[in-house]
GROMACS .gro file of C-alpha atoms in nm:
model
   90
    1TYR     CA    1   9.267  10.811   7.245
    2SER     CA    2   9.139  11.164   7.218
    3HIS     CA    3   8.971  11.325   7.517
    4PRO     CA    4   8.620  11.439   7.410
    5PRO     CA    5   8.609  11.821   7.408
    6GLU     CA    6   8.259  11.828   7.554
    7PHE     CA    7   8.404  11.695   7.882
    8GLY     CA    8   8.649  11.985   7.915
    9PHE     CA    9   9.000  11.951   8.053
   10GLY     CA   10   8.921  11.790   8.387
   11PHE     CA   11   8.734  11.481   8.485
   12ARG     CA   12   8.430  11.647   8.632
   13SER     CA   13   8.212  11.428   8.846
   14GLU     CA   14   7.880  11.497   9.008
   15THR     CA   15   7.714  11.287   9.274
   16VAL     CA   16   7.347  11.339   9.350
   17MET     CA   17   7.170  11.178   9.645
   18LYS     CA   18   6.792  11.174   9.653
   19MET     CA   19   6.667  11.168  10.009
   20LYS     CA   20   6.347  10.995  10.124
   21ASP     CA   21   6.197  11.335  10.207
   22GLY     CA   22   6.242  11.450   9.845
   23ARG     CA   23   6.550  11.666   9.894
   24GLN     CA   24   6.844  11.627   9.659
   25LEU     CA   25   7.200  11.675   9.781
   26SER     CA   26   7.475  11.710   9.525
   27LYS     CA   27   7.848  11.764   9.508
   28VAL     CA   28   8.052  11.846   9.199
   29ILE     CA   29   8.422  11.766   9.175
   30ASP     CA   30   8.601  11.926   8.880
   31PHE     CA   31   8.933  11.748   8.936
   32PRO     CA   32   8.979  11.418   9.120
   33LYS     CA   33   9.202  11.392   9.423
   34GLY     CA   34   9.562  11.367   9.311
   35PHE     CA   35   9.538  11.604   9.013
   36ALA     CA   36   9.761  11.912   9.024
   37GLN     CA   37   9.447  12.121   9.073
   38ASN     CA   38   9.342  11.902   9.370
   39PRO     CA   39   9.667  11.758   9.509
   40LEU     CA   40   9.705  11.488   9.769
   41THR     CA   41   9.811  11.597  10.115
   42GLU     CA   42  10.120  11.444  10.276
   43GLU     CA   43   9.888  11.229  10.489
   44ASP     CA   44   9.692  11.120  10.178
   45MET     CA   45  10.015  11.013  10.006
   46GLN     CA   46  10.134  10.817  10.308
   47ASN     CA   47   9.798  10.643  10.343
   48LYS     CA   48   9.794  10.560   9.971
   49TYR     CA   49  10.146  10.415   9.996
   50LYS     CA   50  10.045  10.205  10.296
   51ASP     CA   51   9.730  10.080  10.122
   52CYS     CA   52   9.916   9.983   9.805
   53ALA     CA   53  10.233   9.847   9.968
   54SER     CA   54  10.034   9.639  10.217
   55LEU     CA   55   9.905   9.431   9.925
   56MET     CA   56  10.256   9.290   9.880
   57LEU     CA   57  10.451   9.360  10.199
   58PRO     CA   58  10.404   9.269  10.565
   59ARG     CA   59  10.300   9.560  10.788
   60ASP     CA   60  10.645   9.598  10.947
   61GLN     CA   61  10.810   9.629  10.606
   62VAL     CA   62  10.547   9.880  10.491
   63GLU     CA   63  10.619  10.098  10.794
   64CYS     CA   64  10.996  10.054  10.766
   65SER     CA   65  11.004  10.132  10.394
   66LEU     CA   66  10.779  10.436  10.437
   67ASP     CA   67  11.006  10.571  10.708
   68MET     CA   68  11.307  10.523  10.482
   69ILE     CA   69  11.131  10.689  10.187
   70LEU     CA   70  11.030  10.987  10.401
   71ASN     CA   71  11.390  11.022  10.518
   72LEU     CA   72  11.561  10.925  10.194
   73GLU     CA   73  11.803  11.219  10.199
   74SER     CA   74  11.945  11.103  10.532
   75LEU     CA   75  12.010  10.742  10.426
   76ASP     CA   76  12.376  10.653  10.374
   77ASN     CA   77  12.279  10.353  10.164
   78ILE     CA   78  11.948  10.257  10.004
   79SER     CA   79  12.020   9.886   9.973
   80THR     CA   80  11.794   9.795  10.267
   81LEU     CA   81  11.509   9.989  10.109
   82MET     CA   82  11.574   9.822   9.774
   83ASP     CA   83  11.582   9.481   9.942
   84ILE     CA   84  11.233   9.545  10.079
   85LEU     CA   85  11.090   9.693   9.759
   86THR     CA   86  11.238   9.431   9.524
   87PHE     CA   87  11.190   9.130   9.752
   88ARG     CA   88  11.565   9.057   9.755
   89GLY     CA   89  11.543   9.006  10.130
   90LYS     CA   90  11.307   8.710  10.081
   0.00000   0.00000   0.00000
């Protein structure tokens, strides 16, 4: 796949809303959320993890695994985290 040059480097997106009174409101986004030029915040990343992980894990395991991930450097052993993330504990 070759990115068409007419689109530029980013993935520009424009949304236009036409109001009943005739006004038009628009917003242009040059880079989607998560690109280096428009990075996710810490809160965005945590919410994204929770949204994705909750598709496969119970809420308590989502919260527990997120806490372990956020404090990974202080874990003596990651086997509990791996048990959650690989379903070995099931």
